[in-house]
Short mmCIF file of C-alpha atoms in Angstrom, two decimals:
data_model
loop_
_atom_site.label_atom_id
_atom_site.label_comp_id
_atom_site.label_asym_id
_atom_site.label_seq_id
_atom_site.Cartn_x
_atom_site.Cartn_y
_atom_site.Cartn_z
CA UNK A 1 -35.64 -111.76 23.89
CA UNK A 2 -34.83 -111.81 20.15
CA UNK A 3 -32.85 -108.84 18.54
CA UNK A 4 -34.40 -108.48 15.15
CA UNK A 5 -38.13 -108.90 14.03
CA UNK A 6 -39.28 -111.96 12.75
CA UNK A 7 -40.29 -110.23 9.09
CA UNK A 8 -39.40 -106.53 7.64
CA UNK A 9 -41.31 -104.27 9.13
CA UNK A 10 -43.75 -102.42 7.17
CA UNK A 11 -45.27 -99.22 8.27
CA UNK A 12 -49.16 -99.31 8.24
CA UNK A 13 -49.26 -95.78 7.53
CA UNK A 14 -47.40 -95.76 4.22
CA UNK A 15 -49.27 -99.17 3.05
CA UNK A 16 -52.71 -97.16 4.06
CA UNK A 17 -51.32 -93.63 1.90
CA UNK A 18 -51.27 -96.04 -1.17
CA UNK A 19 -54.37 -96.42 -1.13
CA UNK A 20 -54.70 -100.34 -1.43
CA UNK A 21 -58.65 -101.21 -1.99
CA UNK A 22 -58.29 -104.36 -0.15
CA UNK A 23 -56.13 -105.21 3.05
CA UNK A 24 -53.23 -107.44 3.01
CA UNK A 25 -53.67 -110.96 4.32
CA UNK A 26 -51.19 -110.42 7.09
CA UNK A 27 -53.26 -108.05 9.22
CA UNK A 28 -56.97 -109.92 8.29
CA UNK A 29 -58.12 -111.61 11.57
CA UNK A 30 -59.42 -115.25 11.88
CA UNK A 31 -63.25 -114.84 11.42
CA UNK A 32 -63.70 -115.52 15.42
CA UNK A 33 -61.30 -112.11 16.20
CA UNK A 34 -62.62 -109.88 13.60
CA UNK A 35 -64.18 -106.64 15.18
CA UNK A 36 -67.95 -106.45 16.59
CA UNK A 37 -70.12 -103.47 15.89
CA UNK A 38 -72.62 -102.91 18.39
CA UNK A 39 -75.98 -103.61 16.56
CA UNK A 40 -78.64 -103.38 19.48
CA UNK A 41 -79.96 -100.35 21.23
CA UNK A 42 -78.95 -101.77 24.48
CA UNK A 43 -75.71 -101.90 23.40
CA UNK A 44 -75.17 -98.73 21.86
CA UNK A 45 -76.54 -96.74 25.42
CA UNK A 46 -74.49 -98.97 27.29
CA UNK A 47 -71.21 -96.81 28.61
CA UNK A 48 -68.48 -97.11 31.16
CA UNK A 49 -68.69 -95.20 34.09
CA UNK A 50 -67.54 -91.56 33.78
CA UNK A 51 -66.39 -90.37 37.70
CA UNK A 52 -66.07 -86.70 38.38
CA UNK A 53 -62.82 -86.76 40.25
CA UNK A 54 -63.80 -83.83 42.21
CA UNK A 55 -66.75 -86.07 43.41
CA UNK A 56 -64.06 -88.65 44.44
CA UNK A 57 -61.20 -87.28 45.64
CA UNK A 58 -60.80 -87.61 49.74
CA UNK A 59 -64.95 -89.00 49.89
CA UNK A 60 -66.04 -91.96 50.78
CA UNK A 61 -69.09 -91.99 48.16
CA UNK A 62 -66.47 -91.50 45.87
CA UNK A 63 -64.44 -94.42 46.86
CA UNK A 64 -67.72 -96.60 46.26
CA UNK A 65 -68.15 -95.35 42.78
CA UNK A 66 -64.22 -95.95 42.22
CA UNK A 67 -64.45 -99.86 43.56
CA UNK A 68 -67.49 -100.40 41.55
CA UNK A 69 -65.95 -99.13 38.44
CA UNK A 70 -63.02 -101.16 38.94
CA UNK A 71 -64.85 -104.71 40.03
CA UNK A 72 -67.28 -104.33 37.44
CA UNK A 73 -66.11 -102.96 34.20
CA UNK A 74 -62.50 -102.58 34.89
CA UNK A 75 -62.64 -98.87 33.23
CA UNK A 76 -64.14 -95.40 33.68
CA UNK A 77 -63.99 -92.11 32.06
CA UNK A 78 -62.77 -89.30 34.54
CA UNK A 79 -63.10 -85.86 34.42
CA UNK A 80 -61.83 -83.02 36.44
CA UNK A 81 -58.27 -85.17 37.15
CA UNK A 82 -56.10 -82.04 37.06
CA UNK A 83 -54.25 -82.49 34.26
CA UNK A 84 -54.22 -79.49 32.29
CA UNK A 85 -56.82 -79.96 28.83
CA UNK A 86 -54.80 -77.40 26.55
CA UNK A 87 -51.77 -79.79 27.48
CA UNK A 88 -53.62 -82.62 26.31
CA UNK A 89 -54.37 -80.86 23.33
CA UNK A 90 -50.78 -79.89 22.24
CA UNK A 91 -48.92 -82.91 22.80
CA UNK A 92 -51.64 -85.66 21.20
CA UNK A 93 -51.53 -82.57 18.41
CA UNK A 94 -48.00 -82.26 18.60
CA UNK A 95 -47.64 -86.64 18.10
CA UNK A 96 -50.33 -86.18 15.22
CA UNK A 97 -47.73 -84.16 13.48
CA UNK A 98 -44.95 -86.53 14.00
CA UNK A 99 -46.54 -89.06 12.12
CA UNK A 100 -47.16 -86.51 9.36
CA UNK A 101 -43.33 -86.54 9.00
CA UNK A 102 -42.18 -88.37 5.90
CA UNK A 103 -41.49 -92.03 6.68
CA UNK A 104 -37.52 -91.52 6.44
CA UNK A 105 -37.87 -89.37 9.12
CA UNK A 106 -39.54 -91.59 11.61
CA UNK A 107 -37.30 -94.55 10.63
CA UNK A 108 -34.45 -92.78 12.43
CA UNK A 109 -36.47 -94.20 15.19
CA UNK A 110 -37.20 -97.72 14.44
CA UNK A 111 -37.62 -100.34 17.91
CA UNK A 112 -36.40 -103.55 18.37
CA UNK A 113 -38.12 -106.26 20.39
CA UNK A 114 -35.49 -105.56 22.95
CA UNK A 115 -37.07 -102.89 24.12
CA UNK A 116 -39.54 -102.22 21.95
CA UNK A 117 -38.55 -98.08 22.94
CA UNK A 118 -38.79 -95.91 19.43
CA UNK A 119 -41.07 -96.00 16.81
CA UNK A 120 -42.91 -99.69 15.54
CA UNK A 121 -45.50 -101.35 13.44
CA UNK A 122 -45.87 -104.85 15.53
CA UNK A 123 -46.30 -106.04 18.93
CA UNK A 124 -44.40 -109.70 19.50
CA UNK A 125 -42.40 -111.50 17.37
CA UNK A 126 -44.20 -114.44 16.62
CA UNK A 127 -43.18 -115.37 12.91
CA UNK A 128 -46.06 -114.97 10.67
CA UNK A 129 -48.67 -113.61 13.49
CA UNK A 130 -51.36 -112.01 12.01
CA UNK A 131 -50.87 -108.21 12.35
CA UNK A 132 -52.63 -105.34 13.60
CA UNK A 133 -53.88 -102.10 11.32
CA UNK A 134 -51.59 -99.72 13.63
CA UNK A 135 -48.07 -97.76 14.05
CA UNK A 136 -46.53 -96.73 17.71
CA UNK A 137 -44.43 -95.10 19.07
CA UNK A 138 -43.25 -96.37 22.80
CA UNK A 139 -41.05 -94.71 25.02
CA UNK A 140 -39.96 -95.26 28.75
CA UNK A 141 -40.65 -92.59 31.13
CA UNK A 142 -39.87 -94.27 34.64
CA UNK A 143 -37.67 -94.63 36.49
CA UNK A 144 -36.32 -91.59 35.41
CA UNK A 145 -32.88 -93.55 35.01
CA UNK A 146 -33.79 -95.68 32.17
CA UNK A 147 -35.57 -92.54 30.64
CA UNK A 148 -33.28 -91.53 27.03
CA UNK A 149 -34.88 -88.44 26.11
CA UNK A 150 -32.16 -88.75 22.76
CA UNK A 151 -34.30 -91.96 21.99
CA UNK A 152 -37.56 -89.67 21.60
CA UNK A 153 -38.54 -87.70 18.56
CA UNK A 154 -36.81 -83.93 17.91
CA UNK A 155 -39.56 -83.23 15.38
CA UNK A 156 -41.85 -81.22 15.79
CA UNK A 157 -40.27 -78.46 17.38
CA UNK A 158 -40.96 -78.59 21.39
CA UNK A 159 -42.50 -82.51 21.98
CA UNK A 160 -40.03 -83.54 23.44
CA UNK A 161 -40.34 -80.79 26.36
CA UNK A 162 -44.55 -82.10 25.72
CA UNK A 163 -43.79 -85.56 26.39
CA UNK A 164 -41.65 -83.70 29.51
CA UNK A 165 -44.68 -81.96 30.58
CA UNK A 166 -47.71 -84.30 30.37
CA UNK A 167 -45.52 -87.34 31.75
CA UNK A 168 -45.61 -85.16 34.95
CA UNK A 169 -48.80 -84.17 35.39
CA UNK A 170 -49.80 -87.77 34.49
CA UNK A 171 -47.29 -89.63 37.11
CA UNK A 172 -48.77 -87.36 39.39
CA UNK A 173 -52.17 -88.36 39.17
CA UNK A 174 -51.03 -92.08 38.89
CA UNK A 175 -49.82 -91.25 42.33
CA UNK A 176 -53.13 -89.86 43.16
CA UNK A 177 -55.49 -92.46 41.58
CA UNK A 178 -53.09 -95.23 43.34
CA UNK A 179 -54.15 -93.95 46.76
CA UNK A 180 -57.56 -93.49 45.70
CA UNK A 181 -58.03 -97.38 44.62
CA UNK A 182 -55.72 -98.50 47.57
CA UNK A 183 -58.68 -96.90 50.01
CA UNK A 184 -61.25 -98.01 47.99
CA UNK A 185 -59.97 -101.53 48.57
CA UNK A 186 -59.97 -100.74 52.64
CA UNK A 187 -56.17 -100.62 52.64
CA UNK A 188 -53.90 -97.77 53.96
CA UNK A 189 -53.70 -94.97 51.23
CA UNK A 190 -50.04 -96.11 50.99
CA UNK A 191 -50.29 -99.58 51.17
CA UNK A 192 -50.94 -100.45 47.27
CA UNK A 193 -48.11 -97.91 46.30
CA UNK A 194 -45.50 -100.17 48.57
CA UNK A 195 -46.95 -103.41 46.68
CA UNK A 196 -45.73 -101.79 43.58
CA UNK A 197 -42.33 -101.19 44.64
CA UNK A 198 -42.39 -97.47 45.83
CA UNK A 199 -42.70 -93.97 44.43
CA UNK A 200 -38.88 -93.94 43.55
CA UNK A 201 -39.45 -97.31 42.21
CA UNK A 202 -42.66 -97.57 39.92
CA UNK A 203 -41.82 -97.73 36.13
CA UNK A 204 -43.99 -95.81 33.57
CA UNK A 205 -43.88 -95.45 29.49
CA UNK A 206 -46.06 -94.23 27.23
CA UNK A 207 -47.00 -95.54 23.83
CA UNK A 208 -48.89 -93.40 21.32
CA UNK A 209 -51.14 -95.58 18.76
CA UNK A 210 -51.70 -94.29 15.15
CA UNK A 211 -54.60 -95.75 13.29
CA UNK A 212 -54.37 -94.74 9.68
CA UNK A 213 -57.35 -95.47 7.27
CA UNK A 214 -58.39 -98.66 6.85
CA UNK A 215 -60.32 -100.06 3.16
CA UNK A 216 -61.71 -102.80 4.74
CA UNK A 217 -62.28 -101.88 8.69
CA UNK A 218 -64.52 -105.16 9.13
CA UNK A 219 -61.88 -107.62 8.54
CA UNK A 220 -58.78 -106.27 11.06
CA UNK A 221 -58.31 -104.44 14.08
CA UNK A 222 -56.00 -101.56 15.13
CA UNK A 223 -55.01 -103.38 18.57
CA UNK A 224 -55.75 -107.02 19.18
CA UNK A 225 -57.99 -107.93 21.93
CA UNK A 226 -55.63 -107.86 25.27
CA UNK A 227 -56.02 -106.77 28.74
CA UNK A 228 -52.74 -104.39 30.01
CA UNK A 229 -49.75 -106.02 31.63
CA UNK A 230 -49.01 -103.42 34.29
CA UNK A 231 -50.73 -101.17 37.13
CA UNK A 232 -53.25 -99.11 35.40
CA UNK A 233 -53.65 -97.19 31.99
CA UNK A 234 -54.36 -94.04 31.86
CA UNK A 235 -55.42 -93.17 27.87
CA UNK A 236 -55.80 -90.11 26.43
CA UNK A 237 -58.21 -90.67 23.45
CA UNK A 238 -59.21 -89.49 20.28
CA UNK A 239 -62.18 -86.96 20.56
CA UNK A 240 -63.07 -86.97 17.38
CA UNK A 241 -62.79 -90.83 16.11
CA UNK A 242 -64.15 -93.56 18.85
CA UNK A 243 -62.14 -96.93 17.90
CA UNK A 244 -61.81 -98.05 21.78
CA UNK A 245 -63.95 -101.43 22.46
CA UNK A 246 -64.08 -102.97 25.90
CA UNK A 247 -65.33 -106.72 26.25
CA UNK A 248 -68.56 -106.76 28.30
CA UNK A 249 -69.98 -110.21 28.88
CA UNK A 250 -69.61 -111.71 25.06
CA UNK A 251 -69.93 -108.32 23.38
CA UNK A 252 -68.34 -104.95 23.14
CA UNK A 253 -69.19 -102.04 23.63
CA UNK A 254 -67.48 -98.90 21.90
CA UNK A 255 -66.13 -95.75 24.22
CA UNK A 256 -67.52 -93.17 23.32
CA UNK A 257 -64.75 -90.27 24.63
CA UNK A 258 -66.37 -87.46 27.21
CA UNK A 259 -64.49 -84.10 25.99
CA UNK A 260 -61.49 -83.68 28.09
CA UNK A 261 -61.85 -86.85 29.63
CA UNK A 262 -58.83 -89.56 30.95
CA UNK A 263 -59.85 -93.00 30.60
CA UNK A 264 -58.34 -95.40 32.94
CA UNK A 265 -58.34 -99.20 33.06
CA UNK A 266 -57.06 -101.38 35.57
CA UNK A 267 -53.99 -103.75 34.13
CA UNK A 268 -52.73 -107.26 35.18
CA UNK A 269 -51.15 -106.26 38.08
CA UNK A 270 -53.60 -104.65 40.11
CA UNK A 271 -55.80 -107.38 39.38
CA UNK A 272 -53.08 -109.69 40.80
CA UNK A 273 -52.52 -107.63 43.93
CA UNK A 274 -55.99 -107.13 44.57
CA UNK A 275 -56.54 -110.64 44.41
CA UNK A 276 -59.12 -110.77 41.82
CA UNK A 277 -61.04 -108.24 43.24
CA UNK A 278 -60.63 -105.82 40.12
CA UNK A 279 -60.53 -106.60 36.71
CA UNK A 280 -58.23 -106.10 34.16
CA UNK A 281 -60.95 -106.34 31.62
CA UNK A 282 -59.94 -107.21 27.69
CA UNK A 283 -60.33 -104.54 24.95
CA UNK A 284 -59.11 -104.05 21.46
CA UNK A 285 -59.59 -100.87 18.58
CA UNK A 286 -61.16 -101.05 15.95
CA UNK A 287 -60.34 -99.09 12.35
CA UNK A 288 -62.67 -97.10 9.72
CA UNK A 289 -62.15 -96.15 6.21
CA UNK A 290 -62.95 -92.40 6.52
CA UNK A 291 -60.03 -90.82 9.60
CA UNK A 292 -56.76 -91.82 11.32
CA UNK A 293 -56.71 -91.98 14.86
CA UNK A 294 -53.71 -90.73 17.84
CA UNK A 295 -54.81 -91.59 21.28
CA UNK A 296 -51.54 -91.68 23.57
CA UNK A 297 -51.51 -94.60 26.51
CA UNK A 298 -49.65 -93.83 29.61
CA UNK A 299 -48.58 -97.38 31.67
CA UNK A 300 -47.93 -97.09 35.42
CA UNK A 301 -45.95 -100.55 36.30
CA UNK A 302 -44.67 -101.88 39.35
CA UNK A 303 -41.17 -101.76 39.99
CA UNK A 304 -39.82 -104.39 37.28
CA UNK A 305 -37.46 -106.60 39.70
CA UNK A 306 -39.97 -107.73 42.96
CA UNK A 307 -42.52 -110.51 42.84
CA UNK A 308 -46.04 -109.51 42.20
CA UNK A 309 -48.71 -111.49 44.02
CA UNK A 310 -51.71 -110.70 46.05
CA UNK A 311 -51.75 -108.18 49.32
CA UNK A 312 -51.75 -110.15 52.16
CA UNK A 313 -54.71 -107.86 53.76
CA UNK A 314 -56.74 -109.05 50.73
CA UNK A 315 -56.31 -112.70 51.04
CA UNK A 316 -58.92 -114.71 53.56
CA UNK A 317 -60.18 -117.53 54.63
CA UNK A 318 -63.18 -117.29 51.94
CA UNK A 319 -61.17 -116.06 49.26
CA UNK A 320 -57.39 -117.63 49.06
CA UNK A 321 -54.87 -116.09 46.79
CA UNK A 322 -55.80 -116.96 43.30
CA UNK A 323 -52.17 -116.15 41.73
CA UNK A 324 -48.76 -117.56 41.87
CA UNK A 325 -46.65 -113.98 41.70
CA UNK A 326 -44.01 -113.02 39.35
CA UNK A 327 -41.85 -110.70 38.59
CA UNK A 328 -43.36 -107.56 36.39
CA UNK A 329 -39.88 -108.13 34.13
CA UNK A 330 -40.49 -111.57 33.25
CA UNK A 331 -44.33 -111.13 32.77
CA UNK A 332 -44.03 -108.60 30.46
CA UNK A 333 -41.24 -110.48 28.40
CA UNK A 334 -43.90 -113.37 27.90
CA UNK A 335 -46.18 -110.56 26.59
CA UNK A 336 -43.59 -108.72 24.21
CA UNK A 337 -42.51 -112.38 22.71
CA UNK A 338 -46.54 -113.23 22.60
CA UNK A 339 -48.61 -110.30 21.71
CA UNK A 340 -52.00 -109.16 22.49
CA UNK A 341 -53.44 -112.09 23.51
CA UNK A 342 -56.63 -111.72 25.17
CA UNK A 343 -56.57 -112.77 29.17
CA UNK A 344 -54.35 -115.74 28.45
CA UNK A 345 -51.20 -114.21 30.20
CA UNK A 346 -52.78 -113.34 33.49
CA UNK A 347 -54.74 -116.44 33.58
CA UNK A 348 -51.43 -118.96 33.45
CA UNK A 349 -51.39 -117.72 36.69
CA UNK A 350 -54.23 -118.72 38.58
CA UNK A 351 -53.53 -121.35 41.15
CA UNK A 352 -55.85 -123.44 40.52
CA UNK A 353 -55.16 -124.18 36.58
#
């Protein structure tokens, strides 16, 4: 992994607060990637599933909606999770303020590709890759041994004891939901947790996304099309800016965010271990011109050091294991060199390529 990035960084926020009428070549997309605004009426009703969680929790119904959301759209909305909504509220408010500090300020943070942990304007470091209309900051959160709470921001007063906070509640229902979609699969409630290593074992970090304003919204994007490396996602979004697309057949269709709603999409490694049977589905954000966007994505990863291949129960006769496995270390290495890069990383895996 290299040390240093490719080019000087350049935060996206400062570049958007001068107010440049036109955006810089480096972040406009090929015509083929630029965003796609949903211009039919079918489109625009179309939505991913929103599951009441007190409709699925311990039912078998519920388990049906759950493996139908997850074979086919690879995301749902869910409500009633259990993680507390005037939590959510303070720490995405508490991260909008962070990136209200002056840019000195959040420099004292700046990542490396090493890691990528602290605060960032670029995902891979492919020399003169077309960028993305976005700052982050990333931070690991499991195992709690490679957590470095001194690596996360001190302003403003109390997120730090936030990030504390809603990193429990939302471990714990990544514990919960990982039961949930091992039964839905017809496995042992336990049985996909082992596959990712173990409770004591799972790694988790979150990464929260700022969008600033954009002058030309049609010509970039705020993340490049990608489906997750790890386990699942759990996002919590912007209520009052949509800017999350999902790929459905050839188009995409924008989320539109159910108040106090998770969304959750399954990553690359569930649909490894599943054998194919869910879908980590591609998705991307766009930008407007108008308001800035936080939305604050939680990763739940399997253990970074064990091979990563399909469940044994899930592999038959009339469906044979579609994917050589691999370590979650060294696939998400090929991703942090790379980028967002559609389905491309998952797919080098298939089999029968």
């Amino acid at each position: 992994m290299a040390t240093c990035w490719p080019e000087p960084i350049v935060s996206v926020q400062s570049l958007s607060q001068t107010g440049v009428p036109t955006v810089p070549n480096r972040y406009v997309k090929p015509a083929h990637q630029r965003p796609v605004f949903n211009t039919t009426q079918s489109d625009a009703e179309m939505e991913i599933p929103v599951l009441d969680m007190d409709d699925v929790w311990g039912k078998p119904e519920g388990l049906r909606l759950v493996r139908s959301a997850c074979e086919e759209w690879g995301f749902f909305q869910m409500v009633n999770h259990g993680v507390n909504h005037s939590l959510m509220e303070s720490v995405r408010g508490a991260w909008r303020e962070f990136f209200e500090l002056p840019l000195d300020e959040k420099r004292k943070y700046a990542n490396s590709p090493d890691t990528y942990e602290g605060y960032g304007s670029r995902l891979g470091v492919v020399k003169d890759a077309k960028l993305d209309w976005s700052d982050y900051f990333f931070l690991n959160y499991l195992p709690s041994s490679i957590r470095s709470p001194s690596k996360w921001p001190s302003q403003p007063p109390k997120i730090r004891e936030l990030i504390e906070e809603y990193g429990e509640e939302v471990k714990k229902l990544c514990e919960r939901l990982t039961e949930t979609l091992s039964e839905s699969l017809g496995l042992e409630p336990n049985h996909l947790m082992k596959a990712l290593g173990g409770e004591d074992k799972v790694g988790a970090s979150l990464r929260t996304n700022y969008y600033p304003k954009c002058p030309q919204p049609h010509l970039t994007l705020g993340l490049s099309s990608h489906s997750d490396p790890g386990g699942i996602t759990i996002l919590l979004p912007d209520e009052k800016v949509a800017g999350l697309q999902v790929r459905r057949g050839d188009g995409w269709i924008t989320v539109k965010s159910v108040p106090n709603a998770l969304i959750v999409n399954i990553g690359d490694q569930i649909q490894i271990l599943s054998n194919g049977i869910y879908k980590s589905v591609e998705h991307q954000v766009i930008v407007n011109s108008g308001m800035e966007r936080v939305s604050l994505a939680f990763f739940y990863n399997p253990r970074s050091d064990i091979p990563i291949g399909p469940i044994e129960e899930l592999v038959t006769e009339n469906r044979p294991a579609l994917y050589k496995p691999i370590r979650f270390d060294e696939y998400r290495s090929l991703i942090r060199q790379k980028g967002p890069c559609g389905k491309n990383q998952v797919d080098s895996l298939l089999l029968s390529r």
